[in-house]
Coordinates of C-alpha atoms and ligand atoms in Angstrom, one line a residue:
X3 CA 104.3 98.4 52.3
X4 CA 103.0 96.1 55.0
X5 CA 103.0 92.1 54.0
X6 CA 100.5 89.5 55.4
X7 CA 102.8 87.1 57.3
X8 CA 101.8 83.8 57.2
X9 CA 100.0 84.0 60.3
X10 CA 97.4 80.8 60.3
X11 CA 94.2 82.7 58.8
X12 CA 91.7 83.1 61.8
X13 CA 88.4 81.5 61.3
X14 CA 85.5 82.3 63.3
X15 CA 82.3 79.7 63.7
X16 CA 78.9 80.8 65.2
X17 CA 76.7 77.5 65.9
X18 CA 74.7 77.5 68.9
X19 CA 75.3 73.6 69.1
X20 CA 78.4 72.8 71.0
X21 CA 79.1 69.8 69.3
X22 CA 79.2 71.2 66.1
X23 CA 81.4 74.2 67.3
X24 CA 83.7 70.6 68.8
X25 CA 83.5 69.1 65.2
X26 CA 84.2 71.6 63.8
X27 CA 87.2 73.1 65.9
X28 CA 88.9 69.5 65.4
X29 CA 88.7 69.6 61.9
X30 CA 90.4 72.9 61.9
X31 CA 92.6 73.7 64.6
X32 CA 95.7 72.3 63.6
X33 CA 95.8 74.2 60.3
X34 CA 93.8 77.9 61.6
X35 CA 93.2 79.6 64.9
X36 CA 89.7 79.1 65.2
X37 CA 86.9 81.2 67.5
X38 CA 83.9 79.9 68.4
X39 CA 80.4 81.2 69.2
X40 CA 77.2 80.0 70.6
X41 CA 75.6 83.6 70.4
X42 CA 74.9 86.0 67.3
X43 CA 75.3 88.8 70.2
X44 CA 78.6 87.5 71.0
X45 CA 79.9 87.2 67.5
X46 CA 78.9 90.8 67.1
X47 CA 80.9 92.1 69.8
X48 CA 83.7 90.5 68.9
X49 CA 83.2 91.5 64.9
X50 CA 83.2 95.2 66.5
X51 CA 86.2 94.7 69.0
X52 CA 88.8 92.5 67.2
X53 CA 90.7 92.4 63.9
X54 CA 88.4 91.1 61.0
X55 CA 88.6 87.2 60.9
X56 CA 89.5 85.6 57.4
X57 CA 86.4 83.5 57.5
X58 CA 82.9 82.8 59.3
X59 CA 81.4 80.1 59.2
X60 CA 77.5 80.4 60.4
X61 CA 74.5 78.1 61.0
X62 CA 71.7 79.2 59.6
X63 CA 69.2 78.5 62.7
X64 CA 72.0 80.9 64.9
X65 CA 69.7 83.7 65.8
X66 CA 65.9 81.7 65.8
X67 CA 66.3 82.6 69.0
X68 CA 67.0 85.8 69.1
X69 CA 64.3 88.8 69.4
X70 CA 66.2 91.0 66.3
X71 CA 67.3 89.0 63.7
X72 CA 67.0 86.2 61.9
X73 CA 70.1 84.5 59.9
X74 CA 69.2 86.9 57.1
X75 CA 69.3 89.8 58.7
X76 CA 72.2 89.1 61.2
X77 CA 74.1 88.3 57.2
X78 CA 72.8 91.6 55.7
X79 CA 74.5 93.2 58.9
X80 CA 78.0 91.5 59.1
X81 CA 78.1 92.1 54.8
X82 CA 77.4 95.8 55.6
X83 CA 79.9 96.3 58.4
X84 CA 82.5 93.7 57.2
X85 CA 82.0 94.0 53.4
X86 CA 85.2 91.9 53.0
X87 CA 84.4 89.0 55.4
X88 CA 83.5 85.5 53.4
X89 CA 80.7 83.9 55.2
X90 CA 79.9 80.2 54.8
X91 CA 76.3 79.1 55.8
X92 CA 76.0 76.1 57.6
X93 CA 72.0 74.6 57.1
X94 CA 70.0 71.5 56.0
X95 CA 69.0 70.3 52.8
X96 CA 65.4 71.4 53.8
X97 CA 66.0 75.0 53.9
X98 CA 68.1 75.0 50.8
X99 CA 65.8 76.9 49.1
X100 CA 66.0 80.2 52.1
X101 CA 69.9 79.8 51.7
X102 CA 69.9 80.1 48.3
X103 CA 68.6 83.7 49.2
X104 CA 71.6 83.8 51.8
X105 CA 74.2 83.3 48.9
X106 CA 72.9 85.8 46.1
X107 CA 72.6 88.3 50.1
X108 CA 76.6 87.7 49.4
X109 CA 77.0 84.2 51.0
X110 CA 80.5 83.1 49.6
X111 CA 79.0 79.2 50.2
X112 CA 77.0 76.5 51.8
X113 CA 77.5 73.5 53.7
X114 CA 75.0 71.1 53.9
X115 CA 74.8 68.8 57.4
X116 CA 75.5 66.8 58.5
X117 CA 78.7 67.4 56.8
X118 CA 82.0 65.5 56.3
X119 CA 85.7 66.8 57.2
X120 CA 86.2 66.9 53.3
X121 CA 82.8 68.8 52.7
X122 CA 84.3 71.4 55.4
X123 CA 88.4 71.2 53.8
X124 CA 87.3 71.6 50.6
X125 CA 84.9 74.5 51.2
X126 CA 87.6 76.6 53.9
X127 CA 90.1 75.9 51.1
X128 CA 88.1 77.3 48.3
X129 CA 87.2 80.1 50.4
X130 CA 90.1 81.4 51.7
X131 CA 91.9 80.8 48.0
X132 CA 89.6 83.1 46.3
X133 CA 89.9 86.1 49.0
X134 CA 93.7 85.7 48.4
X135 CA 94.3 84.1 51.5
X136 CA 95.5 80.6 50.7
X137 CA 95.9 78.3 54.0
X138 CA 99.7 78.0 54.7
X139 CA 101.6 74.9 54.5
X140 CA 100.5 73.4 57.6
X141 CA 103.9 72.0 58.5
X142 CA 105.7 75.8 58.7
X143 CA 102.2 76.8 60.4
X144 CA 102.3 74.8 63.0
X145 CA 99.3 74.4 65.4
X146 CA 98.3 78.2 66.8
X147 CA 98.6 78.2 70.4
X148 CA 98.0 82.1 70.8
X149 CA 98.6 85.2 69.0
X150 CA 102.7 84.7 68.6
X151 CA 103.0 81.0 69.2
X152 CA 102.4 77.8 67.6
X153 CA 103.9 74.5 68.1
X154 CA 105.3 73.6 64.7
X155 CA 106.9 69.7 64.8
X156 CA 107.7 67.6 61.8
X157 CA 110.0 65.1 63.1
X158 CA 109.3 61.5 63.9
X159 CA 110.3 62.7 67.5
X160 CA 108.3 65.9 68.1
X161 CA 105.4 64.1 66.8
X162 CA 105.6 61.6 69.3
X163 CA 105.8 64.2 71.3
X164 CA 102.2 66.0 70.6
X165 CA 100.8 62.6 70.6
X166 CA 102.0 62.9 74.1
X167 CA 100.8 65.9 75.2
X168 CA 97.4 65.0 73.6
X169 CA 97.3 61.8 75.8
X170 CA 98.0 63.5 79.0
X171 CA 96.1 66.7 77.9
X172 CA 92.9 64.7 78.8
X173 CA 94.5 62.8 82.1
X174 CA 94.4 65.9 83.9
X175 CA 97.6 65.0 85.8
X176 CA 100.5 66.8 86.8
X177 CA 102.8 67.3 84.0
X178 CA 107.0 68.0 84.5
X179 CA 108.3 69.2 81.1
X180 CA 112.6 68.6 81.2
X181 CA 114.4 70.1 78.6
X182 CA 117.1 72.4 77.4
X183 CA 116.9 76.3 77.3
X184 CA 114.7 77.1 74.8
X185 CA 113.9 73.7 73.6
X186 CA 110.0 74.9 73.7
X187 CA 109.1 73.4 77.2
X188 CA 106.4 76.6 77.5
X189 CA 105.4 75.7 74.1
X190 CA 104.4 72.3 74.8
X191 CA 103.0 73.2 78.1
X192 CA 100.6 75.8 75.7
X193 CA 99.7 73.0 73.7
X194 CA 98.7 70.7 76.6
X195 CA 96.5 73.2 77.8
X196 CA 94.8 73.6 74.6
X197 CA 94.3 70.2 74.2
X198 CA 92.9 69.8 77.5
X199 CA 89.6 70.3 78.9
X200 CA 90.3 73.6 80.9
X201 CA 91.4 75.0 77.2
X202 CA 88.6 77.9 77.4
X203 CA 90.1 78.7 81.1
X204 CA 92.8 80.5 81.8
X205 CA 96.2 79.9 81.3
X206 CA 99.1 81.5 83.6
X207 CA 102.8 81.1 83.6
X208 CA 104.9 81.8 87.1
X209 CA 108.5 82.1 86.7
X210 CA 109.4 80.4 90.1
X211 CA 113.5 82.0 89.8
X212 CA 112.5 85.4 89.2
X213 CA 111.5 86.8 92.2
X214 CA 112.9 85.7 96.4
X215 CA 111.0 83.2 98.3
X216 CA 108.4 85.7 99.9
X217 CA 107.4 87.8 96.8
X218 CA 107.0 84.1 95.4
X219 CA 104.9 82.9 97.8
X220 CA 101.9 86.1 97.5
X221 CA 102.3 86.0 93.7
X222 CA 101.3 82.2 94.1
X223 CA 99.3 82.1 96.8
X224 CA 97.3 85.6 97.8
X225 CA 97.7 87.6 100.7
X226 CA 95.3 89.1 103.7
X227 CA 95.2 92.4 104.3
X228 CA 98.3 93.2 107.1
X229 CA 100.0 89.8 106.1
X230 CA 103.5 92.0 105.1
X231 CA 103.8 95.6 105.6
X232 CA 102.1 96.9 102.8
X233 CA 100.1 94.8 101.7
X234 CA 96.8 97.2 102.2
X235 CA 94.4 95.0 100.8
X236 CA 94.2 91.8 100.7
X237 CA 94.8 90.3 97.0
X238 CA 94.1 86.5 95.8
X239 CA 97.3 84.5 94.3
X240 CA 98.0 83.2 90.8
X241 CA 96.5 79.7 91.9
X242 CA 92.9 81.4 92.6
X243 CA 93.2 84.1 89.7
X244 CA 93.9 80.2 87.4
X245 CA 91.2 78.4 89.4
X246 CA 89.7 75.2 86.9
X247 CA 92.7 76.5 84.8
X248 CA 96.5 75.4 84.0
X249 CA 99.3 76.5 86.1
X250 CA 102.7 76.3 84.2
X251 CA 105.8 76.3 87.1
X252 CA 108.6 77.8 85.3
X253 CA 111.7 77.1 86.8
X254 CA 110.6 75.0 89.6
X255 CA 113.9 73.4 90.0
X256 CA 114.7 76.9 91.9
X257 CA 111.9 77.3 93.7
X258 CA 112.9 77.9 97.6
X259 CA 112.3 74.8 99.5
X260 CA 109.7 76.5 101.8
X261 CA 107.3 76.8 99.1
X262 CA 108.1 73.4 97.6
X263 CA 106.3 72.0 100.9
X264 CA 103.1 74.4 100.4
X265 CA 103.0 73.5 96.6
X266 CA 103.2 70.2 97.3
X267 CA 100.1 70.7 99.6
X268 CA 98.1 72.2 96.7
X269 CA 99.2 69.3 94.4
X270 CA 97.5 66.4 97.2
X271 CA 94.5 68.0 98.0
X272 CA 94.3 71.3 96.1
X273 CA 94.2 73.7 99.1
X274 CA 96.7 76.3 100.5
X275 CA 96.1 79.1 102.9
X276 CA 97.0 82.8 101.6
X277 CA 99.8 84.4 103.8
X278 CA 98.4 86.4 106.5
X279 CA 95.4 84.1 105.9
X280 CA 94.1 81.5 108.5
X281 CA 91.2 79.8 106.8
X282 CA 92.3 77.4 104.0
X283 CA 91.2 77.8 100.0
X284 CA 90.2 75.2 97.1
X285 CA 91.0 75.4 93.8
X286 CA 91.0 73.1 91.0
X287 CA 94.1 73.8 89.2
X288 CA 96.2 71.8 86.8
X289 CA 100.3 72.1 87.3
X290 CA 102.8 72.0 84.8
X291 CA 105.9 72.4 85.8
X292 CA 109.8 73.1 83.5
X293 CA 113.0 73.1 84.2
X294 CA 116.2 73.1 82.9
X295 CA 118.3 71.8 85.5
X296 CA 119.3 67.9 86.2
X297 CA 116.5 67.5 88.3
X298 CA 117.8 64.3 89.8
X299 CA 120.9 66.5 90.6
X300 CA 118.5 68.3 92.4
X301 CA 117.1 65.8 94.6
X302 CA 120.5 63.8 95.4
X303 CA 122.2 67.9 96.2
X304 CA 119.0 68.2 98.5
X305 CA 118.0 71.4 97.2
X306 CA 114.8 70.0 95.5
X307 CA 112.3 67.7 97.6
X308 CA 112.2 63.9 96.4
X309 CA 108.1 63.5 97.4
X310 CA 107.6 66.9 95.1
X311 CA 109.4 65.3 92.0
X312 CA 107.1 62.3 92.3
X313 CA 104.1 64.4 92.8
X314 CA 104.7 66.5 89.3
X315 CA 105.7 63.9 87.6
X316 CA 102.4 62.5 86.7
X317 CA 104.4 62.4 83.2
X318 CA 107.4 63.3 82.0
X319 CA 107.9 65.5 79.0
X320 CA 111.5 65.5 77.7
X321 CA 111.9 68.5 74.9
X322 CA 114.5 67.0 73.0
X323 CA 117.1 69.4 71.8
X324 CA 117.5 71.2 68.3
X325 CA 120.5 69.5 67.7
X326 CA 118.4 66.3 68.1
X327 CA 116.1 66.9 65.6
X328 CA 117.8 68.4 62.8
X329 CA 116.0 67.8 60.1
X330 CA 112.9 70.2 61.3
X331 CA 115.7 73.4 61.1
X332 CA 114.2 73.9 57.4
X333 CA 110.6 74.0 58.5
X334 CA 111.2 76.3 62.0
X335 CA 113.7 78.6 60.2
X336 CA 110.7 79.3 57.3
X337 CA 108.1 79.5 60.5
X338 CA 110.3 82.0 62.2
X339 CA 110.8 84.1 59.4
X340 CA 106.8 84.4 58.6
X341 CA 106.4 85.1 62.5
X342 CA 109.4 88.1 62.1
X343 CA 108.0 89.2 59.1
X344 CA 104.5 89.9 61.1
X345 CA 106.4 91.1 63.9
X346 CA 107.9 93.4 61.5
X347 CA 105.5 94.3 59.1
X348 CA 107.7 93.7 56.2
X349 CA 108.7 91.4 53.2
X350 CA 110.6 88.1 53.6
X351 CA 113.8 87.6 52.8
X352 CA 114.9 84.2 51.1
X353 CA 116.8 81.7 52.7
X354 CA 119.5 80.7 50.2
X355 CA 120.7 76.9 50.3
X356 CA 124.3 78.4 51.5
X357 CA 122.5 79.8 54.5
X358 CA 120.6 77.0 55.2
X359 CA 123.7 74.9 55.2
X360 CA 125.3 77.0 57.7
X361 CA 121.6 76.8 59.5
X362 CA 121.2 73.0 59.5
X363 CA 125.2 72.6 60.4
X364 CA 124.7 74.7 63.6
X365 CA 125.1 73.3 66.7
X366 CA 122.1 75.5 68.4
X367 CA 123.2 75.5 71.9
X368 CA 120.3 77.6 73.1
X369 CA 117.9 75.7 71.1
X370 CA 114.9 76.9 69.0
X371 CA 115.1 80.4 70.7
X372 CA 118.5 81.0 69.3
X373 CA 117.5 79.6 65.6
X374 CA 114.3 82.2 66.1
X375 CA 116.7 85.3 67.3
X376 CA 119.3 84.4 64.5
X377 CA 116.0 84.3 62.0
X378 CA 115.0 87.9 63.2
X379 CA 118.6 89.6 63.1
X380 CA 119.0 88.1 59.3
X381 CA 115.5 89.7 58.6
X382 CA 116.8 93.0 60.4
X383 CA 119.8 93.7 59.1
X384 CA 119.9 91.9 56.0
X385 CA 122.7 90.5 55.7
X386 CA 123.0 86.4 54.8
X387 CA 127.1 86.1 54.6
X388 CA 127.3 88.0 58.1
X389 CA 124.8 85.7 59.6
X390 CA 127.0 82.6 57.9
X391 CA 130.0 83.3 59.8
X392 CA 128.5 84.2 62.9
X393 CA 127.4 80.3 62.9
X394 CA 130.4 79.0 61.0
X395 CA 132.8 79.0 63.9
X396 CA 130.4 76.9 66.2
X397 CA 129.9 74.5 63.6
X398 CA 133.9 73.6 62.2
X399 CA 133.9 70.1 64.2
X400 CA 136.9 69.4 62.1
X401 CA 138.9 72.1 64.0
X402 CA 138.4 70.1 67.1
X403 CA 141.3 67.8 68.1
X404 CA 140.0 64.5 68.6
X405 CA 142.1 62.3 71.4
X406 CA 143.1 59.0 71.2
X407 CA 140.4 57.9 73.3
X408 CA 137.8 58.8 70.7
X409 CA 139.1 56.6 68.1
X410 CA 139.9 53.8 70.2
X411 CA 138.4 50.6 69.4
X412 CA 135.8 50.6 71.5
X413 CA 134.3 54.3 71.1
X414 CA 130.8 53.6 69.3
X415 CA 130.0 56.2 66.5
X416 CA 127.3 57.7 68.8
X417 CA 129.6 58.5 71.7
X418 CA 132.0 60.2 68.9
X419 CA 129.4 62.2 67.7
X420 CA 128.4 63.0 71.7
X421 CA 132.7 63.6 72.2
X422 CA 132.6 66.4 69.0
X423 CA 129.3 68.0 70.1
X424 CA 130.6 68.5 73.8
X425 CA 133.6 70.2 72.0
X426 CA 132.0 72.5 70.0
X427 CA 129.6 73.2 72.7
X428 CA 132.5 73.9 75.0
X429 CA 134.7 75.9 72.9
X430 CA 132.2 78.2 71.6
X431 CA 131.3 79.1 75.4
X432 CA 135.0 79.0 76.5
X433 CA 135.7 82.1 73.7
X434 CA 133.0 84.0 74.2
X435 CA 133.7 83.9 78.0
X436 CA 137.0 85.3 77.3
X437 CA 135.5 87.5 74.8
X438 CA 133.5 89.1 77.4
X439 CA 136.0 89.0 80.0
X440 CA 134.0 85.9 82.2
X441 CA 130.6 88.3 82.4
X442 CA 128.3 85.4 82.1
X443 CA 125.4 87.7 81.4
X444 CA 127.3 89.1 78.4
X445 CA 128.5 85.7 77.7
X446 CA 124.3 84.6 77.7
X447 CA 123.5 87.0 75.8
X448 CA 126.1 86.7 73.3
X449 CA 125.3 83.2 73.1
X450 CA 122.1 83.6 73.0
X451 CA 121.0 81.2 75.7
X452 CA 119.3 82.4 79.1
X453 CA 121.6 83.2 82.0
X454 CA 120.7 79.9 83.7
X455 CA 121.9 77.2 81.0
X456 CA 124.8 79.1 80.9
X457 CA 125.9 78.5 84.6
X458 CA 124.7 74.8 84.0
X459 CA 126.9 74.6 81.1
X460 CA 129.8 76.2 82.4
X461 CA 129.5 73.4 85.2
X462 CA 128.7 70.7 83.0
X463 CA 132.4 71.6 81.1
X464 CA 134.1 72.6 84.2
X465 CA 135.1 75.8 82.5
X466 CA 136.8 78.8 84.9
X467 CA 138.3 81.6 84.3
X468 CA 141.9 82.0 84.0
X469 CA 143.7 82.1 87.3
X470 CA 146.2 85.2 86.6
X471 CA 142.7 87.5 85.8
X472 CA 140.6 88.8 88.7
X473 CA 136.9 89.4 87.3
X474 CA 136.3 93.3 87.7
X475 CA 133.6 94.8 90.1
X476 CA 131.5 95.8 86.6
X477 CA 131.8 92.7 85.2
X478 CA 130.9 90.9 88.9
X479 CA 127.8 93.3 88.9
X480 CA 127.1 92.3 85.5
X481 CA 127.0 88.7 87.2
X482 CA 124.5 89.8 89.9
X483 CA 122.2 91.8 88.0
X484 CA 121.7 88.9 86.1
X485 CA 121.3 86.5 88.7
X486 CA 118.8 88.5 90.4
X487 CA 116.5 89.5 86.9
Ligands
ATP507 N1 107.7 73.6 68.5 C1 107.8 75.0 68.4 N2 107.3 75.6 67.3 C2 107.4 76.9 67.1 N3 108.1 77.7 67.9 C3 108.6 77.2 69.0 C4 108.5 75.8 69.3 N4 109.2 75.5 70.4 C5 109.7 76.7 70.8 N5 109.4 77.7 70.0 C6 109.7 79.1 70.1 O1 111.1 79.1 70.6 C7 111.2 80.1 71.7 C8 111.6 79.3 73.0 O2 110.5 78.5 73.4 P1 110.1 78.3 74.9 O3 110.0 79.6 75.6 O4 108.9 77.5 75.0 O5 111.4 77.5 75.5 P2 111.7 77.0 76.9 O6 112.1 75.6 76.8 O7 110.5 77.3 77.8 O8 113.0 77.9 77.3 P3 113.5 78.4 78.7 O9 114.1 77.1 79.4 O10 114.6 79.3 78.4 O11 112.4 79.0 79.5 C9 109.8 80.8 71.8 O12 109.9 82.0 71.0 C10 108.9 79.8 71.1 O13 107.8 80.5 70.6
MG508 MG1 110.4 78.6 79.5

C-alpha cells in the first residue's frame, strides 16, 4: 500500500489582489508549498492538470469579474470535480451572510479580512487536521524549494545562513556559494532564488565541468546558424532561455579560462554575443556561482581569473560541512527518510537510537548527500545492523594513532579534533582506494562523494598509490570516463 510521505501539504490561494497572495505566501511558505492565483480560469486549469492540492484558499470577490461564475458557482464546480478538496473562503464581514451560503455549499471555513497570521495558522491547521493531513513538523519539513527539495536547517549556523541568503536574495548581486561536495551549495542557491524577486522566473543550473570549453560556450551563450558545423539553426543560450531569471554556475572553478573572460563580460554589463553571432545581446540575469575547489588555490595556480572571483563574489556563501553541524543529523536523517519514502511509495522504517548513534558519530565525508544515499539504501534493503557497520569503521577515532605532536603542550583541543578528523578522513579514502585498486571513480562512488572531491582529497592527504602496483588500463579507463562524465 502506498504511504503519504511527509511531503509539505500543497496549498493553493486564488486572490486577485497581489498583496494578499504576498501576505499570504509569507505566512506560509516556510511550512507548505504554496501556489498562487490571480485568475479563477487559471486555478481551473491547473485543478484539471496537476495533482489535487491539500487546501485552497479563495477570496470570495475572485470571479466578480468574470463573465461565468461568481464565487458560488466557481465553489459548486471545484466541490463537484474535487469533492475531497477543503476550501477556505476568504471575504468581509459584510458579506458574511452570502458566505454563510458558501459553507453549508461545502466551505470547510471562513476567514474574515483583514486577517491576522494567527486567524490564517489557526484555520490551515484546523483544516488540514481534519482531512487527515496534519502539517509536518516544520523543522524535518524544511522550506519547499521544488518538487524534491527543501532546505531544512536547524542549527544556530544554517540559520545564519538563510538569514543570509534572505539578505542577499533581495540585493540582486552576484552570489559565490563555497562549500564541500554535497554540503547543499544548489540548495542554498534554490533558496536564494526563491527568496528573491525573480522567484516566479526561471531558474537554471549549468554544470560548467561537464561538458569541453566549446559545447560550454553554445549551452551558455546561443549560437547563429553556420557558427559550428552543424549547428543548422540558430539556437539562443541558457543566459537568454533565464533572461530576468537566476543563473546558478556549477563548478565554475573549472570553467575554461576563455569563457571566464566572456562571463565576466555578462557579469559588467549584462551583454555577450552568441558564437557565430556579430551583433551583441542583453539580458538581465542574476549569477550564482559553486564550487568545491580552494578557489584562492585557483587564482594564485592561475587557472581561475582574479577580476572574475571579485566580480561573483558580491557575497560569499560558505556551506559549512555536515561534520560541522552535527546536531541537525537527527532532523535531515528523519527529512530524508520521509523524502525516500515518497520516492518510494512505501512505509518508514524507524530509526533506532543504536542507528542514530552510528548516524550522528559519522564523519560524513561527502556531506548531506551521503547521509541522504545512506537514508535510502537503509529504507531499501532494510537492514539497520548492516548500515551500522558500513559507518562504524569511518567513525572508530580511537583506532587512530595519535603522535606526539598532538598531545604536545601546545596542541589546542580544536586542532586535536581537526588532527583525528583528517585521519579518519584520510584512512577511510586510503582503504577504499586500495579496495578498488586506485579507480577513483569506484573509489567516489564507494565513498559516496562526487568524482571531483575525491581528486581534491586525495591531494589535500597527499595519498598515491603504492609504488610496486601499476594501475591497469580498465581501472585507468575507469579514471577517464569519469573525468570526462
Ligand atoms: N539544507 C538541506 N536540506 C535538505 N536537503 C538538503 C540540504 N542541503 C542539501 N540537501 C540535499 O543533499 C543533496 C546534495 O545537495 P546539493 O546538490 O545542493 O549539494 P552540492 O553542495 O551542490 O554538491 P556538489 O558539490 O556535489 O554539487 C541533495 O539531494 C539535496 O537535496
Ligand atoms: Mg551542486
Amino acid at each position: 500500500m502506498k504511504t503519504q510521505g511527509k511531503r509539505s501539504p500543497h496549498i493553493v490561494v486564488l486572490d486577485a489582489d497581489p498583496a494578499i497572495l504576498d501576505y499570504v505566501h509569507r505566512i506560509l511558505a516556510d511550512r507548505f508549498s504554496v501556489g498562487l492565483f490571480t485568475e479563477a480560469a487559471e486555478l481551473n486549469r491547473s485543478l484539471r492538470e496537476s495533482p489535487t492540492p491539500d487546501l485552497l484558499l479563495m477570496d470570495w470577490h475572485i470571479a466578480e469579474n468574470e463573465t461565468e461564475e461568481n464565487a458560488l458557482g466557481l465553489l459548486a464546480k471545484i466541490r463537484a470535480s474535487k469533492p475531497s478538496l477543503p476550501i477556505i473562503m476568504l471575504a468581509c464581514s459584510a458579506e458574511l451572510k452570502e458566505v454563510v451560503v458558501a459553507t453549508r455549499m461545502g466551505a470547510a471555513d471562513v476567514i474574515l479580512k483583514p486577517f491576522r497570521k494567527s486567524d490564517i495558522d489557526l484555520a490551515v491547521q484546523q483544516c488540514l487536521k481534519e482531512s487527515g493531513k496534519p502539517p509536518a513538523d516544520p523543522d524535518i519539513q524544511g522550506i519547499p524549494l521544488d518538487e524534491n527539495t527543501s532546505f531544512v536547517r536547524s542549527s544556530k549556523r544554517m540559520r545564519e545562513i538563510e538569514s543570509q541568503c534572505a539578505l542577499v536574495a533581495r540585493a540582486d548581486i552576484p552570489v559565490l556559494i563555497l562549500g564541500e561536495s554535497g554540503t547543499g551549495k544548489e540548495v542554498a542557491a534554490m533558496l536564494i532564488h526563491k527568496m528573491s524577486a525573480r522567484s516566479q522566473r526561471c531558474f537554471l543550473k549549468v554544470n560548467c565541468a561537464a561538458m569541453p570549453a566549446d559545447l560550454l560556450e553554445s549551452e551558455l551563450f546561443g549560437y547563429e546558424q553556420g557558427a559550428f558545423t552543424g549547428a543548422v539553426k540558430s539556437k539562443p543560450g541558457k543566459f537568454e532561455i533565464c533572461n530576468n531569471g537566476t543563473i546558478l554556475l556549477d563548478e565554475i572553478g573549472e570553467m575554461p579560462s576563455a569563457l571566464q573572460a566572456k562571463l565576466l563580460q555578462v557579469l559588467q554589463d549584462g551583454s555577450f554575443s552568441r558564437l557565430g553571432g556579430r551583433s551583441s545581446v542583453k539580458v538581465d540575469v542574476r549569477v550564482i556561482a559553486a564550487t568545491n575547489i580552494d578557489i584562492k588555490a585557483a587564482i594564485a595556480q592561475r587557472t581561475f581569473r582574479e577580476d572574475l572571483y571579485y566580480r561573483l563574489n558580491g557575497f560569499t556563501l560558505r556551506m559549512p560541512p555536515l561534520r560541522e553541524r552535527t546536531e541537525e543529523i537527527p532532523i535531515l536523517s528523519q527529512h530524508f527518510m520521509c523524502k525516500a519514502v515518497a520516492q518510494y511509495e512505501c512505509d518508514p522504517l524507524p530509526i533506532s537510537p543504536a542507528l542514530m548513534q552510528a548516524l550522528t558519530s559519522h564523519l560524513w565525508p561527502g556531506n548531506l548527500r551521503e547521509l541522504e544515499n545512506t537514508i535510502k539504501r537503509y529504507l531499501v534493503l532494510g537492514d539497520e545492523q548492516a548500515i551500522i557497520d558500513e559507518l562504524s569503521p569511518l567513525q572508530s577515532t580511537a583506532s587512530f594513532a595519535l603522535s606526539a605532536e598532538d598531545f604536545g603542550g601546545s596542541a589546542s583541543l580544536k586542532h586535536l579534533v581537526r588532527n583525528l578528523k583528517g585521519s579518519a578522513e584520510s584512512a577511510a579514502i586510503a582503504r577504499s582506494l586500495e579496495g578498488t585498486g586506485w579507480n577513483r571513480k569506484a573509489a567516489a562512488n564507494d565513498l559516496q562523494i562526487s568524482y571531483k572531491a575525491l581528486l581534491y582529497k586525495i591531494k589535500q592527504y597527499n595519498l598515491s598509490p603504492p609504488q610496486n602496483r601499476q594501475v591497469s588500463m580498465g581501472q585507468a579507463a575507469g579514471f577517464d570516463q569519469a573525468q570526462s562524465a
